[in-house]
JSON list of C-alpha atoms in Angstrom, two decimals:
[
{"chain": "A", "resi": 28, "resn": "UNK", "atom": "CA", "xyz": [-0.25, -6.74, 25.19]},
{"chain": "A", "resi": 29, "resn": "UNK", "atom": "CA", "xyz": [-2.94, -8.72, 23.42]},
{"chain": "A", "resi": 30, "resn": "UNK", "atom": "CA", "xyz": [-0.62, -11.71, 23.06]},
{"chain": "A", "resi": 31, "resn": "UNK", "atom": "CA", "xyz": [-2.04, -13.44, 26.14]},
{"chain": "A", "resi": 32, "resn": "UNK", "atom": "CA", "xyz": [-5.52, -13.53, 24.62]},
{"chain": "A", "resi": 33, "resn": "UNK", "atom": "CA", "xyz": [-4.95, -13.67, 20.88]},
{"chain": "A", "resi": 34, "resn": "UNK", "atom": "CA", "xyz": [-3.37, -16.13, 18.43]},
{"chain": "A", "resi": 35, "resn": "UNK", "atom": "CA", "xyz": [-1.61, -13.39, 16.46]},
{"chain": "A", "resi": 36, "resn": "UNK", "atom": "CA", "xyz": [1.34, -12.89, 18.80]},
{"chain": "A", "resi": 37, "resn": "UNK", "atom": "CA", "xyz": [4.06, -10.33, 18.23]},
{"chain": "A", "resi": 38, "resn": "UNK", "atom": "CA", "xyz": [6.54, -8.97, 20.80]},
{"chain": "A", "resi": 39, "resn": "UNK", "atom": "CA", "xyz": [5.85, -5.41, 19.66]},
{"chain": "A", "resi": 40, "resn": "UNK", "atom": "CA", "xyz": [2.11, -5.77, 20.18]},
{"chain": "A", "resi": 41, "resn": "UNK", "atom": "CA", "xyz": [1.50, -5.09, 16.48]},
{"chain": "A", "resi": 42, "resn": "UNK", "atom": "CA", "xyz": [-2.03, -5.46, 15.18]},
{"chain": "A", "resi": 43, "resn": "UNK", "atom": "CA", "xyz": [-2.87, -8.44, 12.99]},
{"chain": "A", "resi": 44, "resn": "UNK", "atom": "CA", "xyz": [-6.26, -8.20, 11.32]},
{"chain": "A", "resi": 45, "resn": "UNK", "atom": "CA", "xyz": [-8.47, -11.21, 10.61]},
{"chain": "A", "resi": 46, "resn": "UNK", "atom": "CA", "xyz": [-8.35, -12.86, 7.21]},
{"chain": "A", "resi": 47, "resn": "UNK", "atom": "CA", "xyz": [-11.27, -12.53, 4.82]},
{"chain": "A", "resi": 48, "resn": "UNK", "atom": "CA", "xyz": [-11.64, -13.39, 1.15]},
{"chain": "A", "resi": 49, "resn": "UNK", "atom": "CA", "xyz": [-14.02, -11.77, -1.32]},
{"chain": "A", "resi": 50, "resn": "UNK", "atom": "CA", "xyz": [-15.50, -13.57, -4.31]},
{"chain": "A", "resi": 51, "resn": "UNK", "atom": "CA", "xyz": [-16.16, -10.97, -6.98]},
{"chain": "A", "resi": 52, "resn": "UNK", "atom": "CA", "xyz": [-18.41, -13.33, -8.96]},
{"chain": "A", "resi": 53, "resn": "UNK", "atom": "CA", "xyz": [-20.75, -14.29, -6.13]},
{"chain": "A", "resi": 54, "resn": "UNK", "atom": "CA", "xyz": [-20.06, -11.20, -3.97]},
{"chain": "A", "resi": 55, "resn": "UNK", "atom": "CA", "xyz": [-19.67, -13.56, -1.01]},
{"chain": "A", "resi": 56, "resn": "UNK", "atom": "CA", "xyz": [-17.25, -12.95, 1.86]},
{"chain": "A", "resi": 57, "resn": "UNK", "atom": "CA", "xyz": [-15.50, -15.84, 3.59]},
{"chain": "A", "resi": 58, "resn": "UNK", "atom": "CA", "xyz": [-14.20, -15.22, 7.12]},
{"chain": "A", "resi": 59, "resn": "UNK", "atom": "CA", "xyz": [-11.12, -17.43, 7.36]},
{"chain": "A", "resi": 60, "resn": "UNK", "atom": "CA", "xyz": [-10.13, -16.39, 10.89]},
{"chain": "A", "resi": 61, "resn": "UNK", "atom": "CA", "xyz": [-10.67, -13.45, 13.21]},
{"chain": "A", "resi": 62, "resn": "UNK", "atom": "CA", "xyz": [-9.35, -11.95, 16.42]},
{"chain": "A", "resi": 63, "resn": "UNK", "atom": "CA", "xyz": [-10.35, -13.68, 19.61]},
{"chain": "A", "resi": 64, "resn": "UNK", "atom": "CA", "xyz": [-13.59, -12.57, 21.25]},
{"chain": "A", "resi": 65, "resn": "UNK", "atom": "CA", "xyz": [-11.66, -11.24, 24.26]},
{"chain": "A", "resi": 66, "resn": "UNK", "atom": "CA", "xyz": [-9.74, -8.85, 22.02]},
{"chain": "A", "resi": 67, "resn": "UNK", "atom": "CA", "xyz": [-12.89, -7.70, 20.24]},
{"chain": "A", "resi": 68, "resn": "UNK", "atom": "CA", "xyz": [-14.52, -7.15, 23.64]},
{"chain": "A", "resi": 69, "resn": "UNK", "atom": "CA", "xyz": [-11.56, -5.02, 24.78]},
{"chain": "A", "resi": 70, "resn": "UNK", "atom": "CA", "xyz": [-11.91, -2.90, 21.63]},
{"chain": "A", "resi": 71, "resn": "UNK", "atom": "CA", "xyz": [-15.63, -2.49, 22.26]},
{"chain": "A", "resi": 72, "resn": "UNK", "atom": "CA", "xyz": [-15.06, -1.53, 25.90]},
{"chain": "A", "resi": 73, "resn": "UNK", "atom": "CA", "xyz": [-12.69, 1.30, 25.03]},
{"chain": "A", "resi": 74, "resn": "UNK", "atom": "CA", "xyz": [-14.12, 2.56, 21.74]},
{"chain": "A", "resi": 75, "resn": "UNK", "atom": "CA", "xyz": [-11.53, 0.87, 19.55]},
{"chain": "A", "resi": 76, "resn": "UNK", "atom": "CA", "xyz": [-12.27, 0.52, 15.85]},
{"chain": "A", "resi": 77, "resn": "UNK", "atom": "CA", "xyz": [-11.46, -2.65, 13.93]},
{"chain": "A", "resi": 78, "resn": "UNK", "atom": "CA", "xyz": [-14.40, -3.03, 11.58]},
{"chain": "A", "resi": 79, "resn": "UNK", "atom": "CA", "xyz": [-17.30, -0.67, 11.18]},
{"chain": "A", "resi": 80, "resn": "UNK", "atom": "CA", "xyz": [-20.91, -1.65, 10.67]},
{"chain": "A", "resi": 81, "resn": "UNK", "atom": "CA", "xyz": [-20.85, -5.33, 9.70]},
{"chain": "A", "resi": 82, "resn": "UNK", "atom": "CA", "xyz": [-24.62, -5.41, 9.10]},
{"chain": "A", "resi": 83, "resn": "UNK", "atom": "CA", "xyz": [-24.37, -3.25, 5.98]},
{"chain": "A", "resi": 84, "resn": "UNK", "atom": "CA", "xyz": [-22.34, -3.24, 2.79]},
{"chain": "A", "resi": 85, "resn": "UNK", "atom": "CA", "xyz": [-20.20, -0.30, 3.86]},
{"chain": "A", "resi": 86, "resn": "UNK", "atom": "CA", "xyz": [-16.49, 0.38, 4.06]},
{"chain": "A", "resi": 87, "resn": "UNK", "atom": "CA", "xyz": [-14.11, 3.16, 5.06]},
{"chain": "A", "resi": 88, "resn": "UNK", "atom": "CA", "xyz": [-10.92, 4.50, 3.44]},
{"chain": "A", "resi": 89, "resn": "UNK", "atom": "CA", "xyz": [-8.09, 5.54, 5.76]},
{"chain": "A", "resi": 90, "resn": "UNK", "atom": "CA", "xyz": [-4.57, 6.64, 4.91]},
{"chain": "A", "resi": 91, "resn": "UNK", "atom": "CA", "xyz": [-1.41, 6.74, 7.02]},
{"chain": "A", "resi": 92, "resn": "UNK", "atom": "CA", "xyz": [0.87, 9.73, 6.37]},
{"chain": "A", "resi": 93, "resn": "UNK", "atom": "CA", "xyz": [4.23, 9.43, 8.11]},
{"chain": "A", "resi": 94, "resn": "UNK", "atom": "CA", "xyz": [5.98, 11.62, 5.56]},
{"chain": "A", "resi": 95, "resn": "UNK", "atom": "CA", "xyz": [5.17, 13.09, 2.17]},
{"chain": "A", "resi": 96, "resn": "UNK", "atom": "CA", "xyz": [6.26, 11.16, -0.89]},
{"chain": "A", "resi": 97, "resn": "UNK", "atom": "CA", "xyz": [4.48, 13.12, -3.63]},
{"chain": "A", "resi": 98, "resn": "UNK", "atom": "CA", "xyz": [1.25, 11.14, -3.90]},
{"chain": "A", "resi": 99, "resn": "UNK", "atom": "CA", "xyz": [-1.07, 12.55, -1.24]},
{"chain": "A", "resi": 100, "resn": "UNK", "atom": "CA", "xyz": [-2.27, 15.43, -3.41]},
{"chain": "A", "resi": 101, "resn": "UNK", "atom": "CA", "xyz": [-3.40, 12.98, -6.08]},
{"chain": "A", "resi": 102, "resn": "UNK", "atom": "CA", "xyz": [-5.13, 10.86, -3.44]},
{"chain": "A", "resi": 103, "resn": "UNK", "atom": "CA", "xyz": [-7.03, 13.91, -2.20]},
{"chain": "A", "resi": 104, "resn": "UNK", "atom": "CA", "xyz": [-7.92, 14.88, -5.78]},
{"chain": "A", "resi": 105, "resn": "UNK", "atom": "CA", "xyz": [-9.35, 11.42, -6.45]},
{"chain": "A", "resi": 106, "resn": "UNK", "atom": "CA", "xyz": [-11.34, 11.34, -3.21]},
{"chain": "A", "resi": 107, "resn": "UNK", "atom": "CA", "xyz": [-12.82, 14.73, -4.08]},
{"chain": "A", "resi": 108, "resn": "UNK", "atom": "CA", "xyz": [-13.69, 13.66, -7.63]},
{"chain": "A", "resi": 109, "resn": "UNK", "atom": "CA", "xyz": [-15.42, 10.54, -6.30]},
{"chain": "A", "resi": 110, "resn": "UNK", "atom": "CA", "xyz": [-17.15, 12.39, -3.44]},
{"chain": "A", "resi": 111, "resn": "UNK", "atom": "CA", "xyz": [-15.50, 10.26, -0.75]},
{"chain": "A", "resi": 112, "resn": "UNK", "atom": "CA", "xyz": [-14.38, 11.52, 2.66]},
{"chain": "A", "resi": 113, "resn": "UNK", "atom": "CA", "xyz": [-11.09, 9.90, 3.62]},
{"chain": "A", "resi": 114, "resn": "UNK", "atom": "CA", "xyz": [-9.33, 9.84, 6.97]},
{"chain": "A", "resi": 115, "resn": "UNK", "atom": "CA", "xyz": [-5.65, 10.80, 7.08]},
{"chain": "A", "resi": 116, "resn": "UNK", "atom": "CA", "xyz": [-3.58, 9.76, 10.09]},
{"chain": "A", "resi": 117, "resn": "UNK", "atom": "CA", "xyz": [-0.68, 12.20, 10.25]},
{"chain": "A", "resi": 118, "resn": "UNK", "atom": "CA", "xyz": [2.53, 12.39, 12.28]},
{"chain": "A", "resi": 119, "resn": "UNK", "atom": "CA", "xyz": [4.42, 15.37, 13.65]},
{"chain": "A", "resi": 120, "resn": "UNK", "atom": "CA", "xyz": [6.93, 15.17, 10.80]},
{"chain": "A", "resi": 121, "resn": "UNK", "atom": "CA", "xyz": [4.11, 15.26, 8.30]},
{"chain": "A", "resi": 122, "resn": "UNK", "atom": "CA", "xyz": [2.62, 18.40, 9.84]},
{"chain": "A", "resi": 123, "resn": "UNK", "atom": "CA", "xyz": [6.04, 20.06, 9.56]},
{"chain": "A", "resi": 124, "resn": "UNK", "atom": "CA", "xyz": [6.80, 18.86, 6.04]},
{"chain": "A", "resi": 125, "resn": "UNK", "atom": "CA", "xyz": [3.40, 19.23, 4.38]},
{"chain": "A", "resi": 126, "resn": "UNK", "atom": "CA", "xyz": [1.26, 21.85, 6.16]},
{"chain": "A", "resi": 127, "resn": "UNK", "atom": "CA", "xyz": [-0.39, 22.81, 2.88]},
{"chain": "A", "resi": 128, "resn": "UNK", "atom": "CA", "xyz": [-1.60, 19.25, 2.33]},
{"chain": "A", "resi": 129, "resn": "UNK", "atom": "CA", "xyz": [-2.86, 19.11, 5.91]},
{"chain": "A", "resi": 130, "resn": "UNK", "atom": "CA", "xyz": [-4.77, 22.27, 5.10]},
{"chain": "A", "resi": 131, "resn": "UNK", "atom": "CA", "xyz": [-6.24, 20.65, 2.01]},
{"chain": "A", "resi": 132, "resn": "UNK", "atom": "CA", "xyz": [-7.41, 17.68, 4.07]},
{"chain": "A", "resi": 133, "resn": "UNK", "atom": "CA", "xyz": [-9.18, 20.03, 6.44]},
{"chain": "A", "resi": 134, "resn": "UNK", "atom": "CA", "xyz": [-10.57, 22.49, 3.90]},
{"chain": "A", "resi": 135, "resn": "UNK", "atom": "CA", "xyz": [-11.78, 19.84, 1.45]},
{"chain": "A", "resi": 136, "resn": "UNK", "atom": "CA", "xyz": [-13.84, 17.87, 3.93]},
{"chain": "A", "resi": 137, "resn": "UNK", "atom": "CA", "xyz": [-11.61, 15.02, 4.99]},
{"chain": "A", "resi": 138, "resn": "UNK", "atom": "CA", "xyz": [-10.90, 13.83, 8.52]},
{"chain": "A", "resi": 139, "resn": "UNK", "atom": "CA", "xyz": [-7.57, 14.20, 10.31]},
{"chain": "A", "resi": 140, "resn": "UNK", "atom": "CA", "xyz": [-6.41, 11.35, 12.47]},
{"chain": "A", "resi": 141, "resn": "UNK", "atom": "CA", "xyz": [-3.63, 11.32, 15.06]},
{"chain": "A", "resi": 142, "resn": "UNK", "atom": "CA", "xyz": [-0.62, 9.11, 14.22]},
{"chain": "A", "resi": 143, "resn": "UNK", "atom": "CA", "xyz": [1.43, 10.64, 17.10]},
{"chain": "A", "resi": 144, "resn": "UNK", "atom": "CA", "xyz": [4.22, 13.19, 17.06]},
{"chain": "A", "resi": 145, "resn": "UNK", "atom": "CA", "xyz": [7.19, 10.81, 16.79]},
{"chain": "A", "resi": 146, "resn": "UNK", "atom": "CA", "xyz": [5.68, 7.53, 15.56]},
{"chain": "A", "resi": 147, "resn": "UNK", "atom": "CA", "xyz": [6.81, 5.52, 18.58]},
{"chain": "A", "resi": 148, "resn": "UNK", "atom": "CA", "xyz": [5.57, 2.18, 19.91]},
{"chain": "A", "resi": 149, "resn": "UNK", "atom": "CA", "xyz": [2.74, 3.44, 22.10]},
{"chain": "A", "resi": 150, "resn": "UNK", "atom": "CA", "xyz": [2.20, 0.08, 23.79]},
{"chain": "A", "resi": 151, "resn": "UNK", "atom": "CA", "xyz": [5.66, 0.47, 25.35]},
{"chain": "A", "resi": 152, "resn": "UNK", "atom": "CA", "xyz": [5.38, 4.19, 26.15]},
{"chain": "A", "resi": 153, "resn": "UNK", "atom": "CA", "xyz": [5.15, 5.60, 29.64]},
{"chain": "A", "resi": 154, "resn": "UNK", "atom": "CA", "xyz": [1.90, 7.28, 30.60]},
{"chain": "A", "resi": 155, "resn": "UNK", "atom": "CA", "xyz": [3.46, 10.72, 30.14]},
{"chain": "A", "resi": 156, "resn": "UNK", "atom": "CA", "xyz": [4.96, 9.78, 26.77]},
{"chain": "A", "resi": 157, "resn": "UNK", "atom": "CA", "xyz": [1.58, 8.50, 25.64]},
{"chain": "A", "resi": 158, "resn": "UNK", "atom": "CA", "xyz": [-0.13, 11.75, 26.63]},
{"chain": "A", "resi": 159, "resn": "UNK", "atom": "CA", "xyz": [2.58, 13.89, 25.05]},
{"chain": "A", "resi": 160, "resn": "UNK", "atom": "CA", "xyz": [2.45, 12.00, 21.75]},
{"chain": "A", "resi": 161, "resn": "UNK", "atom": "CA", "xyz": [-1.32, 12.38, 21.44]},
{"chain": "A", "resi": 162, "resn": "UNK", "atom": "CA", "xyz": [-1.77, 15.93, 22.72]},
{"chain": "A", "resi": 163, "resn": "UNK", "atom": "CA", "xyz": [1.44, 17.10, 21.07]},
{"chain": "A", "resi": 164, "resn": "UNK", "atom": "CA", "xyz": [0.23, 16.18, 17.60]},
{"chain": "A", "resi": 165, "resn": "UNK", "atom": "CA", "xyz": [-3.10, 17.90, 18.15]},
{"chain": "A", "resi": 166, "resn": "UNK", "atom": "CA", "xyz": [-1.32, 21.03, 19.39]},
{"chain": "A", "resi": 167, "resn": "UNK", "atom": "CA", "xyz": [0.90, 21.05, 16.30]},
{"chain": "A", "resi": 168, "resn": "UNK", "atom": "CA", "xyz": [-2.17, 21.06, 14.09]},
{"chain": "A", "resi": 169, "resn": "UNK", "atom": "CA", "xyz": [-3.87, 23.76, 16.16]},
{"chain": "A", "resi": 170, "resn": "UNK", "atom": "CA", "xyz": [-0.77, 25.96, 15.94]},
{"chain": "A", "resi": 171, "resn": "UNK", "atom": "CA", "xyz": [-1.27, 26.11, 12.17]},
{"chain": "A", "resi": 172, "resn": "UNK", "atom": "CA", "xyz": [-5.04, 25.64, 11.94]},
{"chain": "A", "resi": 173, "resn": "UNK", "atom": "CA", "xyz": [-6.45, 26.94, 15.23]},
{"chain": "A", "resi": 174, "resn": "UNK", "atom": "CA", "xyz": [-10.07, 26.38, 14.28]},
{"chain": "A", "resi": 175, "resn": "UNK", "atom": "CA", "xyz": [-9.65, 22.67, 13.59]},
{"chain": "A", "resi": 176, "resn": "UNK", "atom": "CA", "xyz": [-10.26, 20.00, 16.18]},
{"chain": "A", "resi": 177, "resn": "UNK", "atom": "CA", "xyz": [-10.48, 18.13, 18.32]},
{"chain": "A", "resi": 178, "resn": "UNK", "atom": "CA", "xyz": [-8.89, 15.15, 16.57]},
{"chain": "A", "resi": 179, "resn": "UNK", "atom": "CA", "xyz": [-11.04, 12.20, 17.64]},
{"chain": "A", "resi": 180, "resn": "UNK", "atom": "CA", "xyz": [-9.28, 9.28, 15.93]},
{"chain": "A", "resi": 181, "resn": "UNK", "atom": "CA", "xyz": [-5.86, 7.85, 16.73]},
{"chain": "A", "resi": 182, "resn": "UNK", "atom": "CA", "xyz": [-3.92, 5.12, 14.94]},
{"chain": "A", "resi": 183, "resn": "UNK", "atom": "CA", "xyz": [-1.09, 3.46, 16.87]},
{"chain": "A", "resi": 184, "resn": "UNK", "atom": "CA", "xyz": [2.21, 3.51, 14.97]},
{"chain": "A", "resi": 185, "resn": "UNK", "atom": "CA", "xyz": [2.94, 0.01, 13.64]},
{"chain": "A", "resi": 186, "resn": "UNK", "atom": "CA", "xyz": [-0.41, -0.97, 15.12]},
{"chain": "A", "resi": 187, "resn": "UNK", "atom": "CA", "xyz": [1.31, -1.53, 18.45]},
{"chain": "A", "resi": 188, "resn": "UNK", "atom": "CA", "xyz": [-1.43, -2.03, 21.02]},
{"chain": "A", "resi": 189, "resn": "UNK", "atom": "CA", "xyz": [-2.31, -3.23, 24.48]},
{"chain": "A", "resi": 190, "resn": "UNK", "atom": "CA", "xyz": [-5.31, -3.05, 26.74]},
{"chain": "A", "resi": 191, "resn": "UNK", "atom": "CA", "xyz": [-3.47, -0.38, 28.75]},
{"chain": "A", "resi": 192, "resn": "UNK", "atom": "CA", "xyz": [-2.97, 1.68, 25.57]},
{"chain": "A", "resi": 193, "resn": "UNK", "atom": "CA", "xyz": [-6.66, 1.32, 24.68]},
{"chain": "A", "resi": 194, "resn": "UNK", "atom": "CA", "xyz": [-7.56, 2.61, 28.14]},
{"chain": "A", "resi": 195, "resn": "UNK", "atom": "CA", "xyz": [-5.16, 5.54, 27.85]},
{"chain": "A", "resi": 196, "resn": "UNK", "atom": "CA", "xyz": [-6.54, 6.60, 24.48]},
{"chain": "A", "resi": 197, "resn": "UNK", "atom": "CA", "xyz": [-10.08, 6.30, 25.79]},
{"chain": "A", "resi": 198, "resn": "UNK", "atom": "CA", "xyz": [-9.25, 8.53, 28.78]},
{"chain": "A", "resi": 199, "resn": "UNK", "atom": "CA", "xyz": [-7.81, 11.11, 26.38]},
{"chain": "A", "resi": 200, "resn": "UNK", "atom": "CA", "xyz": [-11.04, 11.11, 24.38]},
{"chain": "A", "resi": 201, "resn": "UNK", "atom": "CA", "xyz": [-9.66, 9.53, 21.22]},
{"chain": "A", "resi": 202, "resn": "UNK", "atom": "CA", "xyz": [-10.74, 6.33, 19.50]},
{"chain": "A", "resi": 203, "resn": "UNK", "atom": "CA", "xyz": [-7.98, 3.85, 18.73]},
{"chain": "A", "resi": 204, "resn": "UNK", "atom": "CA", "xyz": [-8.46, 3.07, 15.05]},
{"chain": "A", "resi": 205, "resn": "UNK", "atom": "CA", "xyz": [-7.05, -0.14, 13.65]},
{"chain": "A", "resi": 206, "resn": "UNK", "atom": "CA", "xyz": [-7.98, -1.70, 10.31]},
{"chain": "A", "resi": 207, "resn": "UNK", "atom": "CA", "xyz": [-9.53, -4.85, 8.94]},
{"chain": "A", "resi": 208, "resn": "UNK", "atom": "CA", "xyz": [-7.63, -4.88, 5.68]},
{"chain": "A", "resi": 209, "resn": "UNK", "atom": "CA", "xyz": [-4.24, -3.68, 4.48]},
{"chain": "A", "resi": 210, "resn": "UNK", "atom": "CA", "xyz": [-1.33, -5.04, 2.49]},
{"chain": "A", "resi": 211, "resn": "UNK", "atom": "CA", "xyz": [2.42, -4.41, 2.36]},
{"chain": "A", "resi": 212, "resn": "UNK", "atom": "CA", "xyz": [2.38, -1.00, 0.70]},
{"chain": "A", "resi": 213, "resn": "UNK", "atom": "CA", "xyz": [4.52, 1.07, 3.09]},
{"chain": "A", "resi": 214, "resn": "UNK", "atom": "CA", "xyz": [7.96, 0.58, 1.49]},
{"chain": "A", "resi": 215, "resn": "UNK", "atom": "CA", "xyz": [8.33, 3.02, -1.44]},
{"chain": "A", "resi": 216, "resn": "UNK", "atom": "CA", "xyz": [11.18, 0.92, -2.82]},
{"chain": "A", "resi": 217, "resn": "UNK", "atom": "CA", "xyz": [9.14, -2.28, -2.87]},
{"chain": "A", "resi": 218, "resn": "UNK", "atom": "CA", "xyz": [5.83, -1.51, -4.53]},
{"chain": "A", "resi": 219, "resn": "UNK", "atom": "CA", "xyz": [3.47, -3.80, -6.42]},
{"chain": "A", "resi": 220, "resn": "UNK", "atom": "CA", "xyz": [2.35, -3.22, -9.99]},
{"chain": "A", "resi": 221, "resn": "UNK", "atom": "CA", "xyz": [-1.03, -1.58, -10.64]},
{"chain": "A", "resi": 222, "resn": "UNK", "atom": "CA", "xyz": [-2.98, -4.78, -11.30]},
{"chain": "A", "resi": 223, "resn": "UNK", "atom": "CA", "xyz": [-1.60, -6.71, -8.31]},
{"chain": "A", "resi": 224, "resn": "UNK", "atom": "CA", "xyz": [-2.16, -3.81, -5.92]},
{"chain": "A", "resi": 225, "resn": "UNK", "atom": "CA", "xyz": [-5.75, -3.42, -7.13]},
{"chain": "A", "resi": 226, "resn": "UNK", "atom": "CA", "xyz": [-6.46, -7.15, -6.85]},
{"chain": "A", "resi": 227, "resn": "UNK", "atom": "CA", "xyz": [-5.04, -7.20, -3.31]},
{"chain": "A", "resi": 228, "resn": "UNK", "atom": "CA", "xyz": [-7.35, -4.38, -2.28]},
{"chain": "A", "resi": 229, "resn": "UNK", "atom": "CA", "xyz": [-10.35, -6.01, -3.92]},
{"chain": "A", "resi": 230, "resn": "UNK", "atom": "CA", "xyz": [-9.68, -9.27, -2.07]},
{"chain": "A", "resi": 231, "resn": "UNK", "atom": "CA", "xyz": [-10.13, -7.59, 1.31]},
{"chain": "A", "resi": 232, "resn": "UNK", "atom": "CA", "xyz": [-13.61, -6.13, 0.81]},
{"chain": "A", "resi": 233, "resn": "UNK", "atom": "CA", "xyz": [-16.16, -7.14, 3.44]},
{"chain": "A", "resi": 234, "resn": "UNK", "atom": "CA", "xyz": [-19.02, -5.48, 5.35]},
{"chain": "A", "resi": 235, "resn": "UNK", "atom": "CA", "xyz": [-17.57, -2.84, 7.67]},
{"chain": "A", "resi": 236, "resn": "UNK", "atom": "CA", "xyz": [-14.11, -3.03, 6.09]},
{"chain": "A", "resi": 237, "resn": "UNK", "atom": "CA", "xyz": [-11.69, -0.41, 7.37]},
{"chain": "A", "resi": 238, "resn": "UNK", "atom": "CA", "xyz": [-9.04, -0.11, 4.67]},
{"chain": "A", "resi": 239, "resn": "UNK", "atom": "CA", "xyz": [-5.56, 1.10, 5.61]},
{"chain": "A", "resi": 240, "resn": "UNK", "atom": "CA", "xyz": [-3.55, 2.48, 2.70]},
{"chain": "A", "resi": 241, "resn": "UNK", "atom": "CA", "xyz": [-0.21, 4.23, 3.04]},
{"chain": "A", "resi": 242, "resn": "UNK", "atom": "CA", "xyz": [-0.06, 7.53, 1.20]},
{"chain": "A", "resi": 243, "resn": "UNK", "atom": "CA", "xyz": [3.61, 6.99, 0.27]},
{"chain": "A", "resi": 244, "resn": "UNK", "atom": "CA", "xyz": [2.54, 4.26, -2.16]},
{"chain": "A", "resi": 245, "resn": "UNK", "atom": "CA", "xyz": [2.43, 5.17, -5.86]},
{"chain": "A", "resi": 246, "resn": "UNK", "atom": "CA", "xyz": [0.13, 2.24, -6.76]},
{"chain": "A", "resi": 247, "resn": "UNK", "atom": "CA", "xyz": [-2.35, 3.27, -4.07]},
{"chain": "A", "resi": 248, "resn": "UNK", "atom": "CA", "xyz": [-2.62, 6.71, -5.60]},
{"chain": "A", "resi": 249, "resn": "UNK", "atom": "CA", "xyz": [-2.89, 5.22, -9.11]},
{"chain": "A", "resi": 250, "resn": "UNK", "atom": "CA", "xyz": [-5.57, 2.59, -8.39]},
{"chain": "A", "resi": 251, "resn": "UNK", "atom": "CA", "xyz": [-7.71, 4.59, -5.97]},
{"chain": "A", "resi": 252, "resn": "UNK", "atom": "CA", "xyz": [-10.23, 5.87, -8.50]},
{"chain": "A", "resi": 253, "resn": "UNK", "atom": "CA", "xyz": [-10.79, 2.44, -10.04]},
{"chain": "A", "resi": 254, "resn": "UNK", "atom": "CA", "xyz": [-10.98, 0.88, -6.56]},
{"chain": "A", "resi": 255, "resn": "UNK", "atom": "CA", "xyz": [-13.71, 3.31, -5.47]},
{"chain": "A", "resi": 256, "resn": "UNK", "atom": "CA", "xyz": [-15.73, 2.65, -8.63]},
{"chain": "A", "resi": 257, "resn": "UNK", "atom": "CA", "xyz": [-15.35, -1.12, -8.17]},
{"chain": "A", "resi": 258, "resn": "UNK", "atom": "CA", "xyz": [-16.37, -1.00, -4.48]},
{"chain": "A", "resi": 259, "resn": "UNK", "atom": "CA", "xyz": [-19.54, 0.85, -5.42]},
{"chain": "A", "resi": 260, "resn": "UNK", "atom": "CA", "xyz": [-20.22, -1.58, -8.25]},
{"chain": "A", "resi": 261, "resn": "UNK", "atom": "CA", "xyz": [-20.22, -4.36, -5.65]},
{"chain": "A", "resi": 262, "resn": "UNK", "atom": "CA", "xyz": [-23.12, -2.61, -3.92]},
{"chain": "A", "resi": 263, "resn": "UNK", "atom": "CA", "xyz": [-21.05, -1.06, -1.12]},
{"chain": "A", "resi": 264, "resn": "UNK", "atom": "CA", "xyz": [-21.18, 2.50, 0.20]},
{"chain": "A", "resi": 265, "resn": "UNK", "atom": "CA", "xyz": [-17.97, 4.26, 1.24]},
{"chain": "A", "resi": 266, "resn": "UNK", "atom": "CA", "xyz": [-18.52, 6.19, 4.46]},
{"chain": "A", "resi": 267, "resn": "UNK", "atom": "CA", "xyz": [-16.40, 8.51, 6.62]},
{"chain": "A", "resi": 268, "resn": "UNK", "atom": "CA", "xyz": [-14.88, 6.92, 9.72]},
{"chain": "A", "resi": 269, "resn": "UNK", "atom": "CA", "xyz": [-17.12, 9.06, 11.93]},
{"chain": "A", "resi": 270, "resn": "UNK", "atom": "CA", "xyz": [-20.05, 6.90, 10.80]},
{"chain": "A", "resi": 271, "resn": "UNK", "atom": "CA", "xyz": [-18.75, 4.18, 13.16]},
{"chain": "A", "resi": 272, "resn": "UNK", "atom": "CA", "xyz": [-20.63, 4.73, 16.39]},
{"chain": "A", "resi": 273, "resn": "UNK", "atom": "CA", "xyz": [-19.31, 3.98, 19.87]},
{"chain": "A", "resi": 274, "resn": "UNK", "atom": "CA", "xyz": [-22.01, 2.44, 21.99]}
]
């Protein structure tokens, strides 16, 4: 796990992003703390994504879809209306439950990401389990949409990560995709009000920001259009995740 080289220690290996604050008046970003250089180097070595291009005012919108809760269609509608390509990290259950929405993601120009078949802790998986979770999800998608693929981006369930897991993903040809801003939006029974959710998302903006939003969240679906307009008003461009190059 990263715990031997990083101050954000967790027995599951879960990913803790650095803390930034955004001043809407001055448009200045303050970096309060970040991951250790050794962790950032490990991500660079194996194509892991944390932030995107930090030299430009750009950001990326990504969504985790473990199951369908009635809001993903609205999220897709808003992205389309705003001409934004989102990335949707889907699980095996999601492919089974919402194949039509997966089809919309594909047909309407968005990017599919791999969130594994069974949403297990991949940092604790065996090598065979790791392979099966990644390739199994891609095969499920291909069974329904044979012309789509390959799926190049993978998000570890719960953000559980290790250097070994980064190496495994790299060998399988997928880029481990973390995030540099999120908030507690994954519990449908414990959601913030519109204004608080929007202010939370605004507070995380920074160059190269990879936003993680959970598609089960009703406030996320509600605020998305206003968030996109506000991000652009700050002088930022919203890019697809594939804009992040691996050198």
